[in-house]
Amino acid sequence: MEGSIFELLDLAPHYDFRDCQANGYRSLVRVVQSCLTHLMALVRYISVNKNSYNFRLSHYVKQLDSYTMTLGQLRDVLRYTRKLMDYSPLGQLMPSETLLDSAVADKIQMEMDMIDQECFYGHSLGFQYCESLKRSFEIVHISLASYSHNYQDKTPAVMKLAKSIFSSRKYVLNPDHRAKKVVEVTLNCSIDFCKAFWNLSESNLFHSIATFSLPHCVINHVFDINPKDLTVNTKAGGKVTLKPPTAHIGHQSLQLRLISYRYRLGQEKLPNFPTPSVIAEPPSDFLIIQCHGGGFVSQTSKTHEAYLRLWAQYINVPILCIDYSLAPAAPFPRGLEEVYYAYCWALTNCHMLGTTAKKIVVVGDSAGGNLLISTMLKAIQDDVKLPNGLLAIYTPVYVQYIPSPSRTLSIMDPLLPVGILTTCLEAYAGDLIEPWKGCKDDVGEVEAHTQRHISSNTHNKVKLESSDTHVFHETKDVASSNILQEDEDEEIQSYFCNESEKSLPDDVVDMVADKLQIADTAVASANGSKTRRNSHRRSVKSHNRSESLPIAPKVPPFDSVRHDTTRHFAQSPLYKFAKIRIKQDPLLSPLHASDELLSQMPPTSLVACHLDPCLDDSIMFAKKLHSLGVSVHLDAVDKVPHGFLNFNSVSKECMQATDLCRDRLCQILGINVDS
């Protein structure tokens, strides 16, 4: 793997945005580094502690097995990602769409789809992220697998919950079984299942738990407005009349939420406003307009109170949240129409929100960021006043299946797996979907192609469950079967034990990470110097000899892994999404808006994640805005996932990333962060 890693790192600077060292190629190297760090730390820990009385042989053999399989799959991900460079102009992270018609693109897509996702969701689940999130990922996956069992059950909610808890036992005990179920569910789930599962966080029980420790905001008021013709002032001094949203579901009321840490004059004019028993303060000069994420298909501002109330307390500025209609009942452009209408309504009715709106910032995460960027484009078209700044957090700006380095991360993403990602995008695209003439409509032909690809390697095939585990046969033979098959009660106790007892000691992981220096050192020295490469190789080999570390097992090549020959490539989410073509609309995919529109965008701040499938969207969008003279700032945070805003209460790293977003809001508004 070393050759691929250094080759990617040599070329990676060409894909960065200015001084921000972030792009999908670097991210994949980071993932490999994390896997190697965990694997070598695990080997060292086993070597040192294997003779101790309480050493749990079965547990660590399974972990070693899982990380070795993961490393083998990562090598193939690197190889296929490297192929993308050959079909993309230097500096461009996404190849031309026309390449998807070629046989080469079809072959790359098929090979990527054949990568085994289960190894990423078993014992090694979330290895690339910060350790504080590991338990959260496990809970999400256990819940997902258990919920799928009773999704179609018509029994009362209490009985359904009881059945889910009962069925969750086997997923707690067996990470491999859980991984298989999660992959099965995410690859075949319907949009209704996605909505139902994600909306569990909207329940009063989950909401009470999530907001228990949050600051109390005097104003947290949900209200409806009845859209009607709205007259808005233009920047040129004229007026424009905005029609109510009517796409897909006709004329309906629009739900908004106002969060304000203090009660301010004017807020009592809102519909059904419960006047608090405190003295009203003068209106603020600032206003934050927020649009939530959720894949365009789920959640409301209620779920996002986990960070909105923190921001409302710290910044002390009213926050107006827009609860737009969701797909698939209300696909594009309904959500955009509602967000744009709500933005214009706020401009003309800011006095009811407790603000003079002298300075406005709009902020959205994920799907919400996409909607707000498109809202800015519509405001530019209508010459409506723009905000003082835009903050878009892990936002997709290209709603089209085009492969990119970071988008391959969805193969291993615990929260945004490829099946769910493509299902949500397809649901939101709505009427813009049209058949792709370049695709093969003959499913039988595709299946035959897949069978030929698999059959060509039959001489190297081994059983899937032992493809990488054969290197451990000697180790397993040493132990008796009664040691390998531990009692279930012990496994339950192990799962609910302290994290320090279950994971490797931090000092072991840190020591190995420091000594490996796979990616961090290489990033700092990635300048194409062969001398440095050879020196690095010699130092690694010397280190292995001097420290007498166990030699890492050789991972079998991708082609030697047997894939299920009954699996239909034509039914995979990647193929199904590639088979449909979404008409290019700049309001759906702002990355392809005209230069004339994008050059008038307000100052834009983007916050992305190194390990997010949407990272390359942010990189390319920042590059394009910068080339057009727009003030743009990009932050890339490490070790946290897409959706980190909703995990700030369980992870220190997610809280730090959330605070970074808060600080960017303050900078746009000109508020002293330290005050």
XYZ file of C-alpha atoms in Angstrom:
675
model
C 0.000 0.000 0.000
C 2.936 2.310 0.554
C 3.381 3.117 -3.115
C -0.267 4.125 -3.535
C -0.189 6.215 -0.373
C 2.876 8.225 -1.372
C 1.598 8.653 -4.909
C -1.668 10.091 -3.606
C 0.153 12.352 -1.174
C 2.475 13.629 -3.901
C -0.519 14.721 -5.981
C -2.858 15.700 -3.142
C -1.655 19.341 -2.833
C -3.004 20.053 -6.330
C -6.519 19.315 -5.046
C -6.371 21.419 -1.873
C -8.106 24.745 -1.447
C -5.381 27.286 -0.760
C -3.739 26.531 2.613
C -6.416 24.092 3.765
C -4.857 20.647 3.373
C -8.036 18.704 2.766
C -9.502 16.632 -0.060
C -10.792 13.120 -0.587
C -7.363 11.726 -1.456
C -5.877 12.928 1.812
C -8.916 11.600 3.658
C -8.412 8.080 2.335
C -4.801 8.166 3.479
C -5.996 9.260 6.911
C -8.358 6.292 7.003
C -5.534 3.908 6.114
C -3.360 5.491 8.792
C -6.084 4.980 11.389
C -6.503 1.343 10.397
C -2.765 0.684 10.552
C -2.494 2.453 13.894
C -5.265 0.353 15.425
C -3.935 -2.846 13.860
C -0.358 -2.393 15.046
C -1.490 -1.273 18.488
C -3.637 -4.376 18.676
C -0.745 -6.631 17.644
C 1.528 -5.050 20.241
C -1.112 -5.334 22.958
C -1.701 -9.010 22.179
C 2.032 -9.692 22.137
C 2.513 -8.105 25.557
C -0.620 -9.376 27.318
C -1.365 -12.753 25.720
C -0.137 -14.688 28.764
C -2.035 -12.671 31.356
C -4.713 -14.429 33.390
C -7.630 -12.238 32.232
C -6.613 -12.053 28.589
C -9.702 -12.582 26.402
C -8.303 -14.495 23.441
C -11.555 -14.716 21.500
C -12.233 -10.996 21.709
C -8.825 -9.921 20.416
C -8.596 -12.583 17.716
C -11.912 -11.339 16.324
C -10.661 -7.753 16.420
C -7.421 -8.715 14.672
C -9.406 -10.608 12.056
C -11.692 -7.626 11.475
C -8.921 -5.045 11.107
C -6.988 -7.275 8.706
C -10.040 -7.648 6.471
C -10.627 -3.901 6.693
C -7.054 -3.205 5.627
C -7.456 -5.485 2.628
C -10.585 -3.654 1.506
C -8.940 -0.265 2.032
C -6.136 -1.254 -0.280
C -8.645 -1.847 -3.048
C -10.430 1.413 -2.282
C -7.085 3.183 -2.715
C -6.471 1.435 -6.012
C -9.852 2.325 -7.459
C -9.668 5.869 -6.171
C -6.299 6.267 -7.842
C -7.999 5.404 -11.137
C -10.233 8.460 -10.737
C -7.184 10.692 -11.095
C -6.644 9.404 -14.619
C -10.104 10.575 -15.666
C -10.127 13.951 -13.914
C -8.254 17.145 -14.823
C -5.504 18.028 -12.388
C -7.074 19.842 -9.438
C -10.585 18.588 -10.196
C -11.944 16.080 -7.697
C -14.823 14.899 -9.874
C -14.405 13.396 -13.344
C -16.467 14.446 -16.297
C -19.993 13.004 -16.334
C -19.477 11.687 -19.848
C -16.947 9.192 -18.482
C -19.777 7.327 -16.775
C -20.858 6.122 -20.218
C -17.534 4.411 -20.827
C -16.760 0.785 -20.173
C -13.905 1.842 -17.895
C -16.214 3.854 -15.666
C -18.689 0.974 -15.511
C -15.912 -1.403 -14.514
C -14.634 0.919 -11.780
C -18.162 1.397 -10.468
C -18.803 -2.337 -10.419
C -15.551 -3.060 -8.606
C -16.260 -0.392 -6.011
C -19.701 -1.849 -5.455
C -18.217 -5.304 -4.934
C -16.104 -4.125 -2.000
C -17.215 -5.822 1.193
C -18.885 -3.236 3.435
C -19.462 -5.613 6.321
C -15.864 -5.492 7.513
C -16.222 -1.741 8.131
C -19.299 -2.190 10.326
C -18.177 -5.061 12.559
C -15.478 -5.007 15.242
C -13.726 -2.120 13.486
C -16.835 0.084 13.339
C -15.888 3.760 13.312
C -12.158 3.105 13.679
C -11.337 6.213 11.631
C -13.184 8.563 13.995
C -12.424 9.760 17.504
C -12.718 7.125 20.222
C -15.458 9.070 22.024
C -17.894 8.277 19.196
C -17.371 4.512 19.034
C -20.086 3.679 21.544
C -22.534 6.073 19.839
C -21.942 4.370 16.485
C -22.568 0.972 18.069
C -25.834 2.163 19.605
C -26.991 3.605 16.275
C -26.224 0.373 14.424
C -27.795 -1.842 17.082
C -30.894 0.347 16.963
C -30.978 0.278 13.165
C -30.677 -3.501 12.974
C -33.260 -4.067 15.728
C -35.711 -1.501 14.356
C -35.663 -3.164 10.935
C -37.072 -6.365 12.474
C -40.266 -4.686 13.653
C -40.641 -1.884 11.127
C -43.659 -3.474 9.441
C -45.175 -4.617 12.738
C -48.651 -3.163 13.353
C -48.510 -3.679 17.117
C -48.653 -0.709 19.531
C -45.519 1.354 19.983
C -44.825 -0.096 23.431
C -44.903 -3.652 22.084
C -42.781 -2.662 19.123
C -40.214 -1.117 21.475
C -40.197 -4.249 23.637
C -39.632 -6.454 20.584
C -36.816 -4.218 19.382
C -35.094 -4.405 22.750
C -35.448 -8.180 22.784
C -34.086 -8.588 19.252
C -31.188 -6.212 19.970
C -29.525 -8.808 22.215
C -28.003 -10.746 19.338
C -26.629 -7.556 17.773
C -25.027 -6.555 21.057
C -23.335 -9.947 21.341
C -22.231 -10.400 17.753
C -20.761 -7.366 15.915
C -20.313 -9.412 12.746
C -23.987 -10.385 12.697
C -24.888 -6.758 13.348
C -22.684 -5.602 10.471
C -24.316 -8.054 8.074
C -27.780 -6.862 9.051
C -26.864 -3.169 8.783
C -25.406 -3.634 5.305
C -28.481 -5.595 4.243
C -30.822 -2.911 5.565
C -28.966 0.098 4.197
C -28.543 -1.403 0.735
C -32.204 -2.292 0.379
C -34.075 0.168 2.598
C -36.932 2.254 1.272
C -37.187 5.979 1.754
C -40.074 5.407 4.168
C -37.834 3.295 6.387
C -35.117 5.976 6.359
C -37.635 8.619 7.380
C -39.150 6.456 10.104
C -35.795 5.535 11.654
C -34.281 9.028 11.563
C -37.467 10.556 12.915
C -37.142 8.489 16.084
C -35.002 11.357 17.333
C -38.081 13.578 17.021
C -39.957 11.641 19.695
C -40.560 13.349 23.033
C -38.523 10.713 24.868
C -35.399 11.133 22.764
C -35.826 14.888 22.695
C -36.073 15.072 26.501
C -32.922 13.010 26.913
C -30.962 14.981 24.301
C -31.922 18.393 25.682
C -31.787 17.566 29.397
C -28.495 19.378 29.994
C -29.010 22.198 27.498
C -29.476 25.811 28.593
C -33.041 27.032 28.953
C -34.074 29.593 26.354
C -36.822 31.974 27.391
C -38.224 31.880 23.867
C -38.514 28.557 22.054
C -41.678 29.147 20.092
C -43.040 27.179 17.136
C -45.508 29.040 14.932
C -47.070 28.817 11.483
C -47.346 31.463 8.835
C -49.926 31.312 6.080
C -48.032 32.169 2.884
C -49.584 34.784 0.667
C -48.260 37.253 -1.868
C -45.283 38.933 -0.211
C -43.815 42.251 -1.307
C -40.072 42.506 -0.765
C -37.787 45.485 -1.259
C -34.973 45.097 -3.757
C -31.444 46.423 -3.418
C -32.081 48.802 -6.322
C -34.907 50.458 -4.393
C -37.728 48.713 -6.188
C -40.129 46.005 -5.075
C -40.676 42.395 -6.057
C -43.760 40.300 -5.333
C -43.066 36.779 -4.121
C -45.725 34.123 -4.709
C -46.469 31.485 -2.037
C -44.886 28.034 -2.460
C -47.169 25.720 -4.465
C -44.942 22.985 -5.940
C -46.112 19.370 -5.543
C -48.347 19.719 -2.469
C -50.100 23.000 -3.160
C -50.697 25.880 -0.784
C -49.890 24.966 2.829
C -48.816 26.758 5.984
C -45.115 27.033 6.747
C -43.750 26.132 10.180
C -41.034 28.236 11.788
C -39.342 28.155 15.182
C -37.873 31.136 17.046
C -35.178 30.427 19.644
C -34.019 33.343 21.762
C -32.091 33.166 25.001
C -33.751 36.420 26.120
C -37.206 37.860 25.574
C -37.001 40.879 23.255
C -39.468 43.562 22.237
C -41.552 42.683 19.198
C -41.563 38.944 19.738
C -44.952 39.141 21.414
C -46.437 39.902 17.972
C -45.796 36.367 16.752
C -48.841 34.102 16.276
C -49.916 32.257 19.450
C -46.986 33.728 21.371
C -46.947 32.819 25.105
C -45.760 36.031 26.743
C -43.094 35.160 29.351
C -43.123 36.649 32.838
C -39.905 38.595 32.313
C -39.167 42.122 31.182
C -38.553 42.412 27.448
C -35.129 43.631 26.367
C -34.491 45.902 23.370
C -34.354 44.272 19.947
C -31.038 42.805 18.863
C -29.199 44.192 15.863
C -28.458 40.662 14.686
C -30.430 37.744 13.307
C -29.454 34.148 12.540
C -31.592 32.215 10.045
C -31.045 28.457 10.295
C -32.040 25.578 8.020
C -31.677 22.038 9.340
C -30.224 18.956 7.679
C -31.670 15.464 7.424
C -31.040 14.292 3.878
C -33.966 16.385 2.555
C -36.289 13.678 3.899
C -36.371 13.798 7.702
C -36.000 15.769 10.938
C -37.041 19.267 11.987
C -35.523 22.057 14.046
C -36.617 20.116 17.140
C -33.832 17.590 16.580
C -31.273 20.347 16.102
C -31.926 22.082 19.390
C -28.907 20.132 20.661
C -26.664 22.901 19.333
C -29.065 25.747 18.536
C -29.795 26.433 22.181
C -26.080 26.509 22.929
C -25.570 29.051 20.168
C -28.545 31.123 21.315
C -27.090 31.355 24.811
C -23.506 32.094 23.764
C -24.160 34.555 20.927
C -27.351 35.982 22.513
C -28.973 36.516 19.125
C -32.469 35.419 17.991
C -32.368 32.316 15.777
C -35.154 31.714 13.253
C -35.380 28.049 12.205
C -37.165 26.969 9.033
C -39.028 23.642 9.056
C -39.438 23.072 5.329
C -41.533 20.294 3.784
C -39.702 17.020 3.249
C -39.255 14.604 0.360
C -40.481 12.352 -1.093
C -43.923 13.938 -0.551
C -42.398 17.348 -1.276
C -39.349 16.888 -3.537
C -37.367 19.609 -5.273
C -38.160 22.468 -5.594
C -40.752 22.582 -2.794
C -38.266 22.809 0.066
C -36.323 25.531 -1.714
C -39.494 27.544 -2.373
C -40.388 27.428 1.322
C -36.908 28.344 2.547
C -36.716 31.285 0.142
C -40.182 32.458 1.150
C -39.273 32.188 4.848
C -36.071 34.171 4.246
C -37.975 36.981 2.523
C -40.653 36.882 5.238
C -37.973 37.348 7.878
C -36.581 40.376 6.016
C -39.963 42.084 6.002
C -41.058 40.983 9.486
C -37.812 41.151 11.438
C -39.488 43.416 14.040
C -41.612 40.418 15.092
C -38.470 38.393 15.752
C -36.966 40.787 18.287
C -34.312 42.173 15.943
C -33.582 45.119 13.716
C -31.770 42.752 11.339
C -28.948 45.190 10.689
C -26.744 42.156 10.291
C -28.021 38.765 9.161
C -26.259 35.439 8.772
C -27.790 32.283 7.327
C -26.529 28.894 8.461
C -27.406 25.388 7.333
C -25.978 21.923 7.767
C -26.011 19.194 5.124
C -29.288 19.448 3.169
C -30.066 22.729 4.923
C -26.825 24.218 3.624
C -27.747 23.206 0.088
C -31.154 24.879 0.418
C -29.665 28.108 1.767
C -27.026 28.334 -0.961
C -29.790 27.932 -3.530
C -31.837 30.521 -1.636
C -28.966 32.968 -2.077
C -29.001 32.301 -5.825
C -32.742 33.024 -6.001
C -32.250 36.200 -3.961
C -29.564 37.291 -6.415
C -31.889 36.633 -9.336
C -34.641 38.730 -7.709
C -32.211 41.432 -6.486
C -33.328 40.808 -2.897
C -31.103 41.869 -0.011
C -28.434 39.296 0.794
C -27.269 38.417 4.308
C -23.918 39.549 5.658
C -22.651 36.023 5.363
C -23.438 32.370 4.768
C -22.227 29.415 6.829
C -22.648 26.006 5.162
C -21.669 22.946 7.212
C -20.819 19.606 5.514
C -23.037 20.584 2.590
C -23.599 18.692 -0.688
C -23.563 21.112 -3.613
C -23.647 18.568 -6.426
C -26.743 16.335 -6.294
C -25.673 13.861 -8.942
C -23.988 10.476 -8.807
C -20.484 11.380 -9.871
C -17.678 9.461 -8.140
C -15.088 11.397 -6.189
C -12.439 10.363 -3.658
C -14.421 11.519 -0.637
C -17.660 9.989 -1.909
C -16.044 6.574 -1.738
C -15.992 7.092 2.040
C -19.723 6.346 2.049
C -18.751 2.682 1.641
C -17.481 2.750 5.243
C -19.402 5.674 6.771
C -21.350 4.497 9.860
C -23.960 7.287 9.619
C -24.172 7.966 5.880
C -23.769 4.613 4.100
C -23.978 4.541 0.344
C -27.434 2.939 0.214
C -29.075 5.585 2.382
C -27.198 8.404 0.649
C -28.404 7.429 -2.803
C -31.954 6.745 -1.574
C -32.268 10.242 -0.089
C -30.818 12.026 -3.117
C -33.112 10.102 -5.452
C -36.149 10.987 -3.313
C -35.305 14.703 -3.284
C -34.504 14.975 -7.002
C -38.150 14.201 -7.826
C -39.227 15.375 -11.259
C -35.651 16.082 -12.333
C -34.973 12.365 -12.710
C -34.865 11.045 -16.258
C -33.597 7.752 -17.739
C -29.924 7.748 -18.610
C -29.579 6.661 -22.221
C -25.966 5.706 -21.742
C -26.844 2.988 -19.215
C -27.613 -0.588 -20.069
C -31.282 -1.266 -19.577
C -30.870 -4.984 -20.033
C -30.488 -6.244 -16.481
C -29.591 -9.665 -17.768
C -26.657 -8.224 -19.661
C -25.393 -6.492 -16.546
C -25.761 -9.671 -14.504
C -23.867 -11.593 -17.147
C -21.120 -8.977 -17.057
C -20.917 -9.352 -13.307
C -20.784 -13.150 -13.535
C -17.994 -12.961 -16.108
C -16.007 -10.626 -13.864
C -16.396 -12.999 -10.930
C -15.816 -16.172 -12.910
C -12.556 -14.841 -14.351
C -10.987 -15.216 -10.928
C -12.409 -18.575 -9.849
C -8.966 -20.111 -9.592
C -8.136 -17.738 -6.736
C -11.450 -17.875 -4.871
C -11.700 -18.707 -1.205
C -14.642 -18.542 1.119
C -15.633 -14.999 2.023
C -15.737 -15.668 5.711
C -12.151 -16.915 5.622
C -10.705 -14.670 2.937
C -8.525 -12.799 5.351
C -8.893 -14.983 8.394
C -6.796 -17.870 7.103
C -3.730 -16.079 8.447
C -5.078 -16.658 11.947
C -5.711 -20.364 11.658
C -2.508 -21.169 13.505
C -3.487 -18.862 16.330
C -6.999 -20.243 16.530
C -5.761 -23.827 16.571
C -3.745 -23.111 19.686
C -6.858 -22.227 21.629
C -9.556 -24.692 22.443
C -13.035 -24.187 21.073
C -14.440 -23.500 24.501
C -12.117 -20.487 24.826
C -13.051 -19.069 21.430
C -16.777 -19.438 22.094
C -17.192 -17.413 25.253
C -20.293 -17.415 27.355
C -22.940 -14.900 26.243
C -23.278 -13.430 29.704
C -19.578 -12.590 29.664
C -20.024 -10.915 26.288
C -22.894 -8.801 27.609
C -20.842 -7.792 30.602
C -17.959 -6.951 28.280
C -20.162 -4.749 26.103
C -21.449 -2.692 28.976
C -18.097 -2.441 30.759
C -16.089 0.755 30.914
C -14.618 1.900 27.648
C -11.146 1.669 29.159
C -11.674 -2.025 29.791
C -12.989 -2.737 26.320
C -10.586 -0.706 24.183
C -6.855 -0.748 23.947
C -5.050 1.535 26.399
C -4.644 5.058 25.038
C -0.897 5.044 25.669
C -0.513 1.971 23.447
C -2.468 3.560 20.605
C -0.635 6.875 20.964
C 2.756 5.160 21.047
C 2.105 3.184 17.884
C 0.584 6.198 16.143
C 3.654 8.277 16.929
C 6.033 5.581 15.711
C 4.174 4.686 12.543
C 4.031 8.254 11.180
C 2.339 6.941 8.077
C 0.267 9.905 7.003
C 1.143 12.838 9.245
C 4.852 12.721 8.408
C 4.114 12.022 4.778
C 1.725 14.962 4.497
C 4.350 17.311 5.837
C 6.932 15.998 3.386
C 4.793 15.138 0.357
C 6.903 16.844 -2.306
C 7.738 13.940 -4.584
C 11.168 13.363 -3.128
C 12.218 9.768 -3.704
C 15.055 10.197 -1.229
C 12.587 10.971 1.540
C 10.455 8.007 0.588
C 13.384 5.620 0.739
C 14.512 7.118 4.031
C 10.999 6.660 5.430
C 10.938 3.060 4.279
C 14.306 2.355 5.879
C 13.265 3.989 9.138
C 10.066 1.927 9.271
C 11.957 -1.303 8.574
C 14.619 -0.416 11.117
C 11.936 0.369 13.661
C 10.268 -2.978 13.086
C 13.536 -4.813 13.618
C 14.621 -2.852 16.670
C 11.270 -3.078 18.396
C 10.715 -6.726 17.428
C 7.117 -6.070 16.521
C 5.114 -8.974 15.098
C 5.039 -8.938 11.324
C 1.664 -7.857 9.984
C -0.071 -10.695 8.158
C -0.114 -10.509 4.401
C -3.529 -9.537 3.140
C -4.811 -11.505 0.153
C -5.524 -9.499 -3.006
C -9.007 -8.277 -3.801
C -9.451 -10.732 -6.632
C -8.881 -13.654 -4.279
C -11.905 -12.747 -2.184
C -15.014 -14.607 -3.195
C -18.040 -12.391 -3.625
C -21.536 -13.760 -3.528
C -22.254 -14.828 -7.099
C -25.981 -14.541 -6.482
C -25.695 -10.850 -5.775
C -27.142 -8.753 -8.583
C -24.990 -5.779 -9.431
C -27.984 -4.332 -11.259
C -29.786 -4.036 -7.908
C -26.954 -2.267 -6.072
C -27.609 1.310 -4.882
C -24.656 2.641 -6.877
C -25.912 1.107 -10.092
C -29.527 2.108 -9.503
C -28.513 5.693 -8.830
C -26.138 5.802 -11.790
C -28.856 4.362 -14.022
C -30.974 7.440 -13.445
C -29.790 10.830 -14.524
C -30.748 13.993 -12.679
C -31.234 17.001 -14.885
C -28.738 19.685 -14.029
C -30.431 22.531 -12.224
C -28.242 25.171 -10.542
C -30.780 25.459 -7.735
C -30.419 21.730 -7.038
C -26.653 21.560 -7.579
C -25.281 25.054 -6.860
C -21.788 23.976 -7.909
C -22.974 24.276 -11.510
C -24.676 27.644 -11.208
C -23.498 30.281 -13.649
C -20.410 32.336 -12.875
C -22.571 35.451 -13.055
C -24.722 34.257 -10.150
C -21.973 32.717 -8.055
C -19.792 35.818 -8.328
C -22.499 37.744 -6.413
C -22.677 35.307 -3.490
C -22.322 36.825 -0.008
C -19.156 36.121 2.038
C -19.203 32.377 2.493
C -17.765 30.218 5.236
C -17.664 26.456 4.748
C -17.072 23.870 7.464
C -16.303 20.381 6.186
C -15.095 17.113 7.699
C -12.018 15.242 6.534
C -13.939 11.962 6.769
C -17.212 13.130 5.219
C -18.424 11.869 1.817
C -19.417 15.484 1.058
C -15.895 16.857 1.617
C -15.048 17.155 -2.064
C -18.269 19.131 -2.639
C -17.050 21.770 -0.189
C -13.536 21.825 -1.679
C -14.751 22.302 -5.242
C -17.325 24.905 -4.213
C -14.728 26.898 -2.264
C -12.372 26.808 -5.245
C -15.049 28.018 -7.621
C -16.187 30.875 -5.388
C -12.598 31.960 -4.799
C -11.864 31.962 -8.534
C -14.833 34.314 -9.000
C -13.623 36.773 -6.387
C -16.059 35.816 -3.613
C -14.780 35.991 -0.045
C -14.702 32.356 1.074
C -13.230 30.574 4.081
C -12.924 26.813 4.495
C -12.396 24.831 7.690
C -11.872 21.067 7.677
C -12.255 19.268 11.001
C -10.784 15.849 11.648
C -11.984 12.675 13.362
C -15.672 13.699 13.410
C -18.470 12.488 11.097
C -21.073 14.082 8.899
C -23.695 15.269 11.375
C -21.259 16.076 14.192
C -23.479 18.956 15.350
C -25.943 16.434 16.773
C -23.232 14.549 18.678
C -21.788 17.452 20.645
C -23.202 16.147 23.934
C -21.438 12.766 23.682
C -18.097 13.720 22.133
C -15.556 16.341 23.120
C -14.283 16.480 19.537
C -17.795 17.070 18.189
C -18.324 19.836 20.742
C -15.098 21.501 19.610
C -16.255 21.334 15.991
C -19.644 22.757 17.025
C -17.895 25.617 18.822
C -15.879 26.290 15.664
C -19.127 26.761 13.729
C -20.386 29.067 16.469
C -17.214 31.141 16.267
C -17.581 31.469 12.495
C -21.098 32.847 13.039
C -19.722 35.399 15.466
C -17.026 36.455 13.010
C -19.571 36.991 10.237
C -21.755 39.091 12.543
C -18.763 41.004 13.891
C -19.387 39.864 17.468
C -16.375 39.522 19.740
C -16.163 35.810 20.562
C -14.434 36.519 23.885
C -17.026 39.011 25.087
